[in-house]
Short mmCIF file of C-alpha atoms in Angstrom, two decimals:
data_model
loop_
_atom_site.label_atom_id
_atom_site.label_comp_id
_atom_site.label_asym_id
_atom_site.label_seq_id
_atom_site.Cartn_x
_atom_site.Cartn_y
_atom_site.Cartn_z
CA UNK D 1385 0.00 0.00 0.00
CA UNK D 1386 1.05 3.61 -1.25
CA UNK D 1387 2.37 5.70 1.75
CA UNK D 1388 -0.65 8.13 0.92
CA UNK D 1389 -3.34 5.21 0.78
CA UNK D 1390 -1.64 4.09 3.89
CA UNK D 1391 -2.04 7.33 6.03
CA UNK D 1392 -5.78 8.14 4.45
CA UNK D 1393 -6.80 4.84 5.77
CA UNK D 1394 -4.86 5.28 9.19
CA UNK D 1395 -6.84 9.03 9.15
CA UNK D 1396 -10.29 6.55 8.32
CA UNK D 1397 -9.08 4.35 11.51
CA UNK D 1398 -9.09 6.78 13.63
CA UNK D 1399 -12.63 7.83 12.87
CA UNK D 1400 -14.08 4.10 14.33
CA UNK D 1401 -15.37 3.74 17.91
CA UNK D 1402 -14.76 0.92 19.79
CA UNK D 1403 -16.72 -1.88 18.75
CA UNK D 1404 -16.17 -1.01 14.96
CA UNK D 1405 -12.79 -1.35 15.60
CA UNK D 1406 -13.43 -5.09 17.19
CA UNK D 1407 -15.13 -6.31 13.87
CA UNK D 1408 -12.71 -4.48 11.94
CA UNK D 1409 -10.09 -6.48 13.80
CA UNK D 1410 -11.95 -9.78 13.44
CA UNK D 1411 -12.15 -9.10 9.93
CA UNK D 1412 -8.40 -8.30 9.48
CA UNK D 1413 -7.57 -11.57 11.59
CA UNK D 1414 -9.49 -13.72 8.81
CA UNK D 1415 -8.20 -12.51 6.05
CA UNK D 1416 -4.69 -13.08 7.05
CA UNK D 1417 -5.56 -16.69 8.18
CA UNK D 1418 -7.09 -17.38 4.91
CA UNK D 1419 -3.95 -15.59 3.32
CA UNK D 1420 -1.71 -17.91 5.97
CA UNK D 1421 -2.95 -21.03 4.65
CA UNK D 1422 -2.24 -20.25 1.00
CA UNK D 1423 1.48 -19.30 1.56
CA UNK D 1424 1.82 -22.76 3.24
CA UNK D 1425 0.67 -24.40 0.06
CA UNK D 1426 3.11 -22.30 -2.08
CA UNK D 1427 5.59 -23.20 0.37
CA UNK D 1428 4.89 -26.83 0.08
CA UNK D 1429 4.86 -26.67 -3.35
CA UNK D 1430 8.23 -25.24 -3.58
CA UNK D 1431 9.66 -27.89 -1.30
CA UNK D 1432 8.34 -30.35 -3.64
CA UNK D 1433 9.95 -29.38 -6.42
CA UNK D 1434 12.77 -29.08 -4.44
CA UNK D 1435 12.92 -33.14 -3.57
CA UNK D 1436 12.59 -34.04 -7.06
CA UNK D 1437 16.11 -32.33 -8.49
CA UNK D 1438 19.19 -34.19 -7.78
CA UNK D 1439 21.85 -31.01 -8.13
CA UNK D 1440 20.93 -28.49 -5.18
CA UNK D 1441 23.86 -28.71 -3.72
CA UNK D 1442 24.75 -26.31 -6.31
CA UNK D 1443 24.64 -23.12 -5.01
CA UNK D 1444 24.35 -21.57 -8.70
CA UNK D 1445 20.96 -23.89 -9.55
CA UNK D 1446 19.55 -21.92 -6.01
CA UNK D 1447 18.41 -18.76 -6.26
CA UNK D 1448 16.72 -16.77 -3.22
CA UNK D 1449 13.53 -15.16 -3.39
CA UNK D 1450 13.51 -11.97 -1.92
CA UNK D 1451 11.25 -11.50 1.08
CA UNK D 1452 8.51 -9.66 1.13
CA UNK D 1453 7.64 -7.21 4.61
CA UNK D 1454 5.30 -9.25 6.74
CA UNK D 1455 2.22 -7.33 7.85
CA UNK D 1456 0.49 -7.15 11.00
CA UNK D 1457 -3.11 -6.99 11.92
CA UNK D 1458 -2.53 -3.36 11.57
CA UNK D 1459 -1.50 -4.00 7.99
CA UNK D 1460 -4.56 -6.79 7.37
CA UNK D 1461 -7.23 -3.73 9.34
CA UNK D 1462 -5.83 -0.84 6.77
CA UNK D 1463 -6.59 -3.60 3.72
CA UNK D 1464 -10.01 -4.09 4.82
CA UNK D 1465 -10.81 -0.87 5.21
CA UNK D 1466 -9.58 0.08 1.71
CA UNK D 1467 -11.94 -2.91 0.20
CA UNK D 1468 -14.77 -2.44 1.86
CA UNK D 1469 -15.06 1.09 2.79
CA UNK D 1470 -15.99 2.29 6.52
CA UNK D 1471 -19.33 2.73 5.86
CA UNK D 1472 -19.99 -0.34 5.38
CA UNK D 1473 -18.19 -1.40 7.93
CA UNK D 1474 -20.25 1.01 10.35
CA UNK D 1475 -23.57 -0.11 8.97
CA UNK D 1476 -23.02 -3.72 9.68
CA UNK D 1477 -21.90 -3.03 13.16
CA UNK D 1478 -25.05 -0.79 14.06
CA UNK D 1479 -27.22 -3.92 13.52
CA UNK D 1480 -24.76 -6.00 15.43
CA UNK D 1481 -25.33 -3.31 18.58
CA UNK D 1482 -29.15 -3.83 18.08
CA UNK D 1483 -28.92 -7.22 18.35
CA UNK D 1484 -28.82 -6.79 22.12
CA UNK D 1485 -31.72 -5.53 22.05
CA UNK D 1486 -33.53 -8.75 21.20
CA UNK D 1487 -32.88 -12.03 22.77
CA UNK D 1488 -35.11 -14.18 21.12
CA UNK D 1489 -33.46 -16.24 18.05
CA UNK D 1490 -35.42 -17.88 15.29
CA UNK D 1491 -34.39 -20.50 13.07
CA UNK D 1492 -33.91 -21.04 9.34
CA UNK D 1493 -32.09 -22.39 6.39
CA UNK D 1494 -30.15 -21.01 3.29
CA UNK D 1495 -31.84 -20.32 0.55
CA UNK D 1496 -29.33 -17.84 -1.20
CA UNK D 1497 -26.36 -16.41 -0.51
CA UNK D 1498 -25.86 -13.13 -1.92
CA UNK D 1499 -22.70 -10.53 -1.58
CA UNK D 1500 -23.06 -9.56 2.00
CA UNK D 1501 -26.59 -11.19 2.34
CA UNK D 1502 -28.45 -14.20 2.52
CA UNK D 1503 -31.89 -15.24 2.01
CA UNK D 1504 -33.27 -17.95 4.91
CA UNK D 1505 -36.29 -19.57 4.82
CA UNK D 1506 -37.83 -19.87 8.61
CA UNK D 1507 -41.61 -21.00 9.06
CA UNK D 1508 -42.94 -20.75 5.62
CA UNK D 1509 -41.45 -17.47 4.68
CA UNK D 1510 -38.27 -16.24 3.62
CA UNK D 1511 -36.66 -13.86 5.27
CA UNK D 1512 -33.53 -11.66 4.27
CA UNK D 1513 -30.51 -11.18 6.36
CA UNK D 1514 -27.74 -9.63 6.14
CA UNK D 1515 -24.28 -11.19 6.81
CA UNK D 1516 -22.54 -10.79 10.49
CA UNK D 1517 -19.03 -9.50 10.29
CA UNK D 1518 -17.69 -12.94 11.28
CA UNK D 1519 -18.68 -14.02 8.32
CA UNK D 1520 -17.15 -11.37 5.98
CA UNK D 1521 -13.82 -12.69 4.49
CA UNK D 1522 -15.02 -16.67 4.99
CA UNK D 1523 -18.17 -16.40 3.44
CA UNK D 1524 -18.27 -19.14 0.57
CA UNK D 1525 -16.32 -21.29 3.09
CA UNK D 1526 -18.95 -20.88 6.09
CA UNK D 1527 -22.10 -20.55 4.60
CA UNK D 1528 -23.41 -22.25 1.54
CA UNK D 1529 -27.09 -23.06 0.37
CA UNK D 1530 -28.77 -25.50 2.50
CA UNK D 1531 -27.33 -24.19 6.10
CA UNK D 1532 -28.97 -24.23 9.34
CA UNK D 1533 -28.74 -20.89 11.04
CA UNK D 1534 -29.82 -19.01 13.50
CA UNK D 1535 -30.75 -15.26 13.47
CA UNK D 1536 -32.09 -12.33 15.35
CA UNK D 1537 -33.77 -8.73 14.33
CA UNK D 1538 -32.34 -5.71 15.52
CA UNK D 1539 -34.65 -2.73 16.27
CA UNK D 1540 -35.29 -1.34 12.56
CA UNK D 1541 -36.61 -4.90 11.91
CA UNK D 1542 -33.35 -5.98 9.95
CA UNK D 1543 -32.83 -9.62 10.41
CA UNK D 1544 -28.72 -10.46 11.06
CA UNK D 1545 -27.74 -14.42 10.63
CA UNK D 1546 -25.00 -14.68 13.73
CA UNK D 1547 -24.36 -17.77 13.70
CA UNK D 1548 -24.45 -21.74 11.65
CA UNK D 1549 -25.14 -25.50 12.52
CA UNK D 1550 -22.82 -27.91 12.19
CA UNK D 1551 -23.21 -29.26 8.80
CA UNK D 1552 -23.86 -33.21 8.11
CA UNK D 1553 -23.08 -33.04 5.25
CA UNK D 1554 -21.86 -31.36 2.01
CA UNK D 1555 -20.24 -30.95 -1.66
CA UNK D 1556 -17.15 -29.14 -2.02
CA UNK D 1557 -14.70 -27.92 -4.25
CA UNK D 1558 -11.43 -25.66 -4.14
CA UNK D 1559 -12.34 -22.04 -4.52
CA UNK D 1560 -10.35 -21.34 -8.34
CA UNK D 1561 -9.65 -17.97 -7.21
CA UNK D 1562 -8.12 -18.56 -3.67
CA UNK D 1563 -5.64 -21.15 -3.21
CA UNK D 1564 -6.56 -23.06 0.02
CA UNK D 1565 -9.75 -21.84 0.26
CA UNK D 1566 -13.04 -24.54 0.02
CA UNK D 1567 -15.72 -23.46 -1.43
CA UNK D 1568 -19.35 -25.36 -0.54
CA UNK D 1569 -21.74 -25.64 -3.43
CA UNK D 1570 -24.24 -26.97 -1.42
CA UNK D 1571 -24.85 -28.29 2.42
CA UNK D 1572 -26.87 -30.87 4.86
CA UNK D 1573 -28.28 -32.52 1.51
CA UNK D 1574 -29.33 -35.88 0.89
CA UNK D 1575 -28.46 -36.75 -2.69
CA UNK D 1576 -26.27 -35.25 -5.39
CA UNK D 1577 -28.19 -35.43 -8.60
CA UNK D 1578 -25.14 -35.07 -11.55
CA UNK D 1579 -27.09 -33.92 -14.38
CA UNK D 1580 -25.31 -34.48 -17.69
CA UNK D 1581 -26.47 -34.87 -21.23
CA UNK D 1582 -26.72 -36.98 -23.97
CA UNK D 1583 -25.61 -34.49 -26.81
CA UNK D 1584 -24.99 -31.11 -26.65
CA UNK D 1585 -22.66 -30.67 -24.59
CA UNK D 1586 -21.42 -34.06 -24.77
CA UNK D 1587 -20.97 -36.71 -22.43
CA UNK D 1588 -18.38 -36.47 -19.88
CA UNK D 1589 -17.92 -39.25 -17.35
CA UNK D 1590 -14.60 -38.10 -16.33
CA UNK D 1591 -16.19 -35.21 -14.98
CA UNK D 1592 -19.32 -37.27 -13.75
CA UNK D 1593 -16.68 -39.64 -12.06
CA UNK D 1594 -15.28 -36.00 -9.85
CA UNK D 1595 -18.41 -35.27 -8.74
CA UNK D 1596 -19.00 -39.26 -7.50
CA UNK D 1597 -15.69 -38.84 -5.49
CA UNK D 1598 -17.06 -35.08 -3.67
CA UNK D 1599 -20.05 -36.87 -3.04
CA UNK D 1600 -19.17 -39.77 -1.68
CA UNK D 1601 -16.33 -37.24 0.62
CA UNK D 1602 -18.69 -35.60 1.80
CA UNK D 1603 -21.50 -38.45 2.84
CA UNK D 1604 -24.40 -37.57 -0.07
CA UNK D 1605 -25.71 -39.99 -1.86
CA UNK D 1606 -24.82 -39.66 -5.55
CA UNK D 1607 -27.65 -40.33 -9.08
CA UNK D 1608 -27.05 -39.46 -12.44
CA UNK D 1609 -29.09 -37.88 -14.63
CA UNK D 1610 -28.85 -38.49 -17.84
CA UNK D 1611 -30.96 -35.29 -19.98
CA UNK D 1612 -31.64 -35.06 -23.30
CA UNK D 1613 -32.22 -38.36 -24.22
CA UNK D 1614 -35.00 -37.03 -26.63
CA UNK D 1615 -31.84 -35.68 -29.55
CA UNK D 1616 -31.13 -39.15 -30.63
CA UNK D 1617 -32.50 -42.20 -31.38
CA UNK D 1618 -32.67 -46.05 -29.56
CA UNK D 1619 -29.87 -47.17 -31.83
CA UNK D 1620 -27.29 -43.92 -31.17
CA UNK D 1621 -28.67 -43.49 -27.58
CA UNK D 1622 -28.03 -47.55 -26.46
CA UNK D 1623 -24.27 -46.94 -28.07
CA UNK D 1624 -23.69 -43.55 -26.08
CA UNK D 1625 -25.27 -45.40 -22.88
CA UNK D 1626 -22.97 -48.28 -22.97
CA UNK D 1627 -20.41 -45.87 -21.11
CA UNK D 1628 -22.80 -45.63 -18.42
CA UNK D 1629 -23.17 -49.41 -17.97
CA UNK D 1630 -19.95 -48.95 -15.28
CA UNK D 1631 -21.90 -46.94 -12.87
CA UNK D 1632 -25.05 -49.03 -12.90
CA UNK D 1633 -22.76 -52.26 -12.27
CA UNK D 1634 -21.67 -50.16 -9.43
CA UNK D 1635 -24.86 -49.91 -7.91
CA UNK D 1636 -25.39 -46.04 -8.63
CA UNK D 1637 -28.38 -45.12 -9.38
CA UNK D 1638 -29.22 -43.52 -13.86
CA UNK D 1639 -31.83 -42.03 -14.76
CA UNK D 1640 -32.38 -40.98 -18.17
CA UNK D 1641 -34.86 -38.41 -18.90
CA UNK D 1642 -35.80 -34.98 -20.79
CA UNK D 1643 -36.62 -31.80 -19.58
CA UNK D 1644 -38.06 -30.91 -23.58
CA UNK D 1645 -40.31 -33.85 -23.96
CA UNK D 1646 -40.98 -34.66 -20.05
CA UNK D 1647 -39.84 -38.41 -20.66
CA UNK D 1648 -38.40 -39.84 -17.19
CA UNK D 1649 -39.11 -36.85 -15.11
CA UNK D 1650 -41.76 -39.29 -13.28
CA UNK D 1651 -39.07 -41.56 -12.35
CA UNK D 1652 -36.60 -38.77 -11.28
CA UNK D 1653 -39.00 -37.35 -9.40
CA UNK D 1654 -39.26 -40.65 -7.14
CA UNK D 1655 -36.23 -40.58 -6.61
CA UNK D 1656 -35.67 -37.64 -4.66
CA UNK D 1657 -39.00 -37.90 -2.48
CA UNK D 1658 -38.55 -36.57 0.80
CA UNK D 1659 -35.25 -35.95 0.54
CA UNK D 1660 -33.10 -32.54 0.05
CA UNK D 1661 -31.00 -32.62 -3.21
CA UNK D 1662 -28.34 -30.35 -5.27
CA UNK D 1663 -28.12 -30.69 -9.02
CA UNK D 1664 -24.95 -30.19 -10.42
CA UNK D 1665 -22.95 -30.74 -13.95
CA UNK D 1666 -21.30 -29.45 -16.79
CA UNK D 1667 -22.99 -25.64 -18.20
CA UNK D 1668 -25.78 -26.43 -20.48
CA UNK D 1669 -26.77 -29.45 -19.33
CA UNK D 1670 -30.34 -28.73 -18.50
CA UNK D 1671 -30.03 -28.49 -14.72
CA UNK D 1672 -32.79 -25.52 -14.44
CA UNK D 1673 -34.86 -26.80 -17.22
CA UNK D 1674 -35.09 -29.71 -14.97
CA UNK D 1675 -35.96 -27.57 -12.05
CA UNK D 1676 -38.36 -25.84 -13.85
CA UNK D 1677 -40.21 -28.62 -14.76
CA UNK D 1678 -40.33 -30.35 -11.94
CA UNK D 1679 -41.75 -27.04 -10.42
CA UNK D 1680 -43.02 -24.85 -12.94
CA UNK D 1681 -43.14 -21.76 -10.32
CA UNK D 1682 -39.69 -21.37 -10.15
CA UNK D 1683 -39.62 -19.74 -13.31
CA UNK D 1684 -35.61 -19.88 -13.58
CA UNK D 1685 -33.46 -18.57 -16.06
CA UNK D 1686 -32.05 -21.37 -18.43
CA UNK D 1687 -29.92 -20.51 -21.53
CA UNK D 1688 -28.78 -22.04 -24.99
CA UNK D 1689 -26.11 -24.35 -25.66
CA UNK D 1690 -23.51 -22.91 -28.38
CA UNK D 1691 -24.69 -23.35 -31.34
CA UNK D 1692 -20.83 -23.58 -32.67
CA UNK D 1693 -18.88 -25.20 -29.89
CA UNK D 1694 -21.87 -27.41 -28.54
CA UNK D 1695 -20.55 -26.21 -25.10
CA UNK D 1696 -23.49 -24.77 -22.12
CA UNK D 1697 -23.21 -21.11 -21.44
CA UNK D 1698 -23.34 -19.75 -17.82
CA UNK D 1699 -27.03 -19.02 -17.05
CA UNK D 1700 -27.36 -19.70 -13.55
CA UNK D 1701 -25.02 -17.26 -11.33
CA UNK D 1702 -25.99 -18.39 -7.84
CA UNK D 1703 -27.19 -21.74 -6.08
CA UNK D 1704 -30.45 -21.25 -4.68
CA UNK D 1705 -32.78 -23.58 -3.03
CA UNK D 1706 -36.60 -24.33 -4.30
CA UNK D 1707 -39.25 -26.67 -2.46
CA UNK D 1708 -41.19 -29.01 -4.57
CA UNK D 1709 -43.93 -31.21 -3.58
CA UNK D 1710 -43.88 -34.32 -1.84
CA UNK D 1711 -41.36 -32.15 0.81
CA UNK D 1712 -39.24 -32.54 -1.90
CA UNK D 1713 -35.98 -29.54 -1.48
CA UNK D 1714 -33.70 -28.96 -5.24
CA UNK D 1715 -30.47 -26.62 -4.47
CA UNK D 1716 -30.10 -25.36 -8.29
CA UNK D 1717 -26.40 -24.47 -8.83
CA UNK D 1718 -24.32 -22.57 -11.78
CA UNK D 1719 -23.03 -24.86 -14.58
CA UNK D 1720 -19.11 -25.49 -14.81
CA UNK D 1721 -16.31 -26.66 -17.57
CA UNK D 1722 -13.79 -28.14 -14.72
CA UNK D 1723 -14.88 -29.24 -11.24
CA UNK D 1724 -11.80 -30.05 -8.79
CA UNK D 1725 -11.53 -32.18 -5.34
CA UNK D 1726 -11.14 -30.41 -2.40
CA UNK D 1727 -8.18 -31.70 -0.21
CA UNK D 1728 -7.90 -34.49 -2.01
CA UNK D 1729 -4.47 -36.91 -1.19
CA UNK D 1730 -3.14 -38.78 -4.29
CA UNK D 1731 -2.31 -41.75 -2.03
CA UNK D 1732 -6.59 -41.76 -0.67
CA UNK D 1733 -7.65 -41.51 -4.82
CA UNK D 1734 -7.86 -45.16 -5.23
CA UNK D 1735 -10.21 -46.03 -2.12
CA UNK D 1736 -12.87 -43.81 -4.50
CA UNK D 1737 -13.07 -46.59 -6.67
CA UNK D 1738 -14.61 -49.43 -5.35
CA UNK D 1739 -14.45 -51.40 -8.17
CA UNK D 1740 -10.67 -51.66 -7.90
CA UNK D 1741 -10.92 -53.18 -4.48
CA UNK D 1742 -11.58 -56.81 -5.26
CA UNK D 1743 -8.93 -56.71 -7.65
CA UNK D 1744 -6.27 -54.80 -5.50
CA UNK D 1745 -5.85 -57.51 -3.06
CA UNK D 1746 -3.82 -59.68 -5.51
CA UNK D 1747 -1.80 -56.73 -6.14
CA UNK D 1748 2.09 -57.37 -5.72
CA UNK D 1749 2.36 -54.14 -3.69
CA UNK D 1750 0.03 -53.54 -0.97
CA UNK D 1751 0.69 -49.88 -1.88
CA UNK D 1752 0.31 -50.23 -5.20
CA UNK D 1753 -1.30 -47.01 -6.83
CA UNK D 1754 -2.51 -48.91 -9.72
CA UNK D 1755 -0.24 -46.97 -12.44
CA UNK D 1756 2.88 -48.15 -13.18
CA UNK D 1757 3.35 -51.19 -10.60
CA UNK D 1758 4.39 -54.61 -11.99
CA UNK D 1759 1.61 -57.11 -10.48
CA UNK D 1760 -0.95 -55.14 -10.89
CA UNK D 1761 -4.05 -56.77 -10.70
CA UNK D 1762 -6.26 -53.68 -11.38
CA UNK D 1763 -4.70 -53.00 -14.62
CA UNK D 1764 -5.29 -56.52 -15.09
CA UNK D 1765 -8.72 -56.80 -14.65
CA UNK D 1766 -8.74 -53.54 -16.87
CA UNK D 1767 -7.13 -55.64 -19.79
CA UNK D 1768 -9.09 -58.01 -19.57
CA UNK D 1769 -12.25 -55.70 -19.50
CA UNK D 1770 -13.52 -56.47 -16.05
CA UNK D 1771 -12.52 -53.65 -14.87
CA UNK D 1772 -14.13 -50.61 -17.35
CA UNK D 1773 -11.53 -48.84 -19.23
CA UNK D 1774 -13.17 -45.85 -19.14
CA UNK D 1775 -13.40 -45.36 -15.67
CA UNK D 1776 -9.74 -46.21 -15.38
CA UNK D 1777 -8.51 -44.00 -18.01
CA UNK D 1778 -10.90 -41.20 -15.68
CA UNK D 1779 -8.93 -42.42 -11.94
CA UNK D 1780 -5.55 -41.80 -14.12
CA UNK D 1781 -6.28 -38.10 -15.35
CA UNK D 1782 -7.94 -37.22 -11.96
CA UNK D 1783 -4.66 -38.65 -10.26
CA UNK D 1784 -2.51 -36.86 -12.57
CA UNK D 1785 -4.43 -33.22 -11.96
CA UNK D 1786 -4.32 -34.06 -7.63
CA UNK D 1787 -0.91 -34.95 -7.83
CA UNK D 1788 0.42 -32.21 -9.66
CA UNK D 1789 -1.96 -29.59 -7.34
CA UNK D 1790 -0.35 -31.18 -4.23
CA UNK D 1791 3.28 -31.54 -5.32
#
């Protein structure tokens, strides 16, 4: 920071009382723990590289990086300010002093989450809140669609959330603009419904195959959906299925079905009865055309697939929660083109699966990572097609990407 930012913003510090100086601090403090964590990765990362060259003890191959001034929470409170402003700062702290006022808490969960607000829904209605400072700089980390909170109103009838339920359960990813950061698509569901299509965009079971792992990481059932089926005919659509065949021997659960036509939406809608579900997938899938059909008064926003690339545009901008009948709960999400695991180990990859299991017991190494290992009985089975190729061919490029992320 500029010298002349840097005393303007010291001038601005002055200016707070008290207790906006407490949840400025608590606002500095989590922004430099975030920040913490994602030197540590660089720094692992550099060690890595470090192990793998054989001439170090060169002192000419070794060149220092020059250090950069650590900053204190002084530094991390001046940075805040100069993001977010004071007055924003000094509006979210009035409601947090009329909070005392009221001591009666009501209960909800997450809806939306919106840039500094969130949108619960508590006996029958939705109510919106705004954000508590603790909440500020962790935001996609801490709260996520499908939440349990608690909140309060202060006296101008604002409601403030203050605080979250542990969460049972959850789908995750790395945030791709903050190393070390996780970001929750959805939370406390029951099934992870990962829509893809037929044609346009095409089929992609290695990305199918990451969402199976974050589901099964973080305890939600997984089904695929398989929309679209109404663009080709019995004799293309039983040859593009055949890749599907793996998951079904699994025991996962396929349905196939179209949001155009309405063929299968009976039989996806039994399957998530009573139960709270996210659908995710690939852009342009037909997620919210789904949705929309399956409740017609969402009204959602869907878009076009390219009509020269084939691939979905981005149509949906922010997960958000709908209730169907039969106390039936859809989290909608935004589409995506790559979809990574969230602390992920190279070494726990395997154990994600379960096919492989039988087989590995008979493997040479007990260790064996099912790559390049003589005695393999995974690749094996893969030769001699009991194992599907295509889902083997998927655990290798998803290795490859987690490996190279954590070396």
């Amino acid at each position: 920071m500029k010298k002349s930012k840097r005393k303007f913003f010291q001038q601005q510090l002055k200016k707070l009382n008290e207790t906006e100086k407490k949840q400025l601090y608590k606002r500095a403090a989590n922004l430099r723990k975030a920040s913490q964590v994602d030197a540590m990765k660089r720094k692992h990362s550099f060690r890595s590289r470090i192990d793998h060259r054989s001439n170090w003890d060169n002192e000419s191959n070794f060149e220092k990086k020059k250090k950069t001034p650590k900053m204190d929470i002084d530094d991390w409170a001046l940075k805040v300010l100069e993001e977010e402003g004071i007055q924003t700062l000094r509006e979210t702290c009035r409601h947090r002093e009329d909070l005392g006022e009221y001591s009666e808490k009501y209960y909800g969960m997450i809806e939306e989450v919106m840039p500094a607000e969130s949108l619960v829904y508590s006996e029958g209605r939705d109510v919106k809140c705004i954000i508590g400072p603790e909440f500020s700089m962790t935001q996609k980390s801490d709260l996520a669609v499908g939440d349990n909170v608690y909140f309060s109103y202060a006296k101008d009838g604002t409601a403030v959330l203050h605080s979250v339920e542990p969460r049972k359960t959850c789908i995750s990813r790395p945030d791709p603009t903050k190393a070390g950061i996780e970001r929750v698509t959805a939370a406390n569901v029951d099934k992870a419904v990962i829509v893809a299509a037929i044609k346009r965009p095409e089929l992609r079971p290695s990305l199918i195959d990451r969402y199976l792992i974050a589901a099964q990481k973080g305890g939600v059932e997984p089904v695929v959906c398989i929309n679209k089926i109404d663009l080709i005919n019995e004799y293309a659509k039983e040859k593009e299925m055949e890749v599907l065949k793996a998951y079904q021997e699994i025991g996962l659960k396929v349905v196939e079905c179209s949001a155009a036509s309405g063929l299968g939406l009976d039989k996806l809608k039994e399957s998530l009865a009573s139960a709270r579900s996210v659908f995710v997938g690939h852009s342009g899938t037909g997620k919210t055309s789904l949705l929309n059909r399956l409740c017609p008064c969402a009204e959602a926003q869907t878009g076009s697939v390219h009509n020269g690339t084939g691939l979905g545009r981005h149509t949906t901008n922010n997960s958000k929660l709908y209730h169907i009948e039969n106390n039936i709960w859809i989290i909608d999400t935004p589409g995506i083109r790559e979809f990574g695991l969230w602390n992920m180990n190279p070494d726990d990859l395997k154990w994600y699966f379960e096919e492989f299991d039988y087989f590995a017991e008979n493997c040479r190494y007990s260790d064996c990572s099912h790559t390049h290992e003589p005695g393999c009985a995974v690749k094996q089975a893969v030769e001699e097609n009991q194992i599907s190729r295509t889902r083997y061919q998927s655990y290798l490029r998803i290795l490859e990407t987690i490996s190279k992320n954590s070396s």
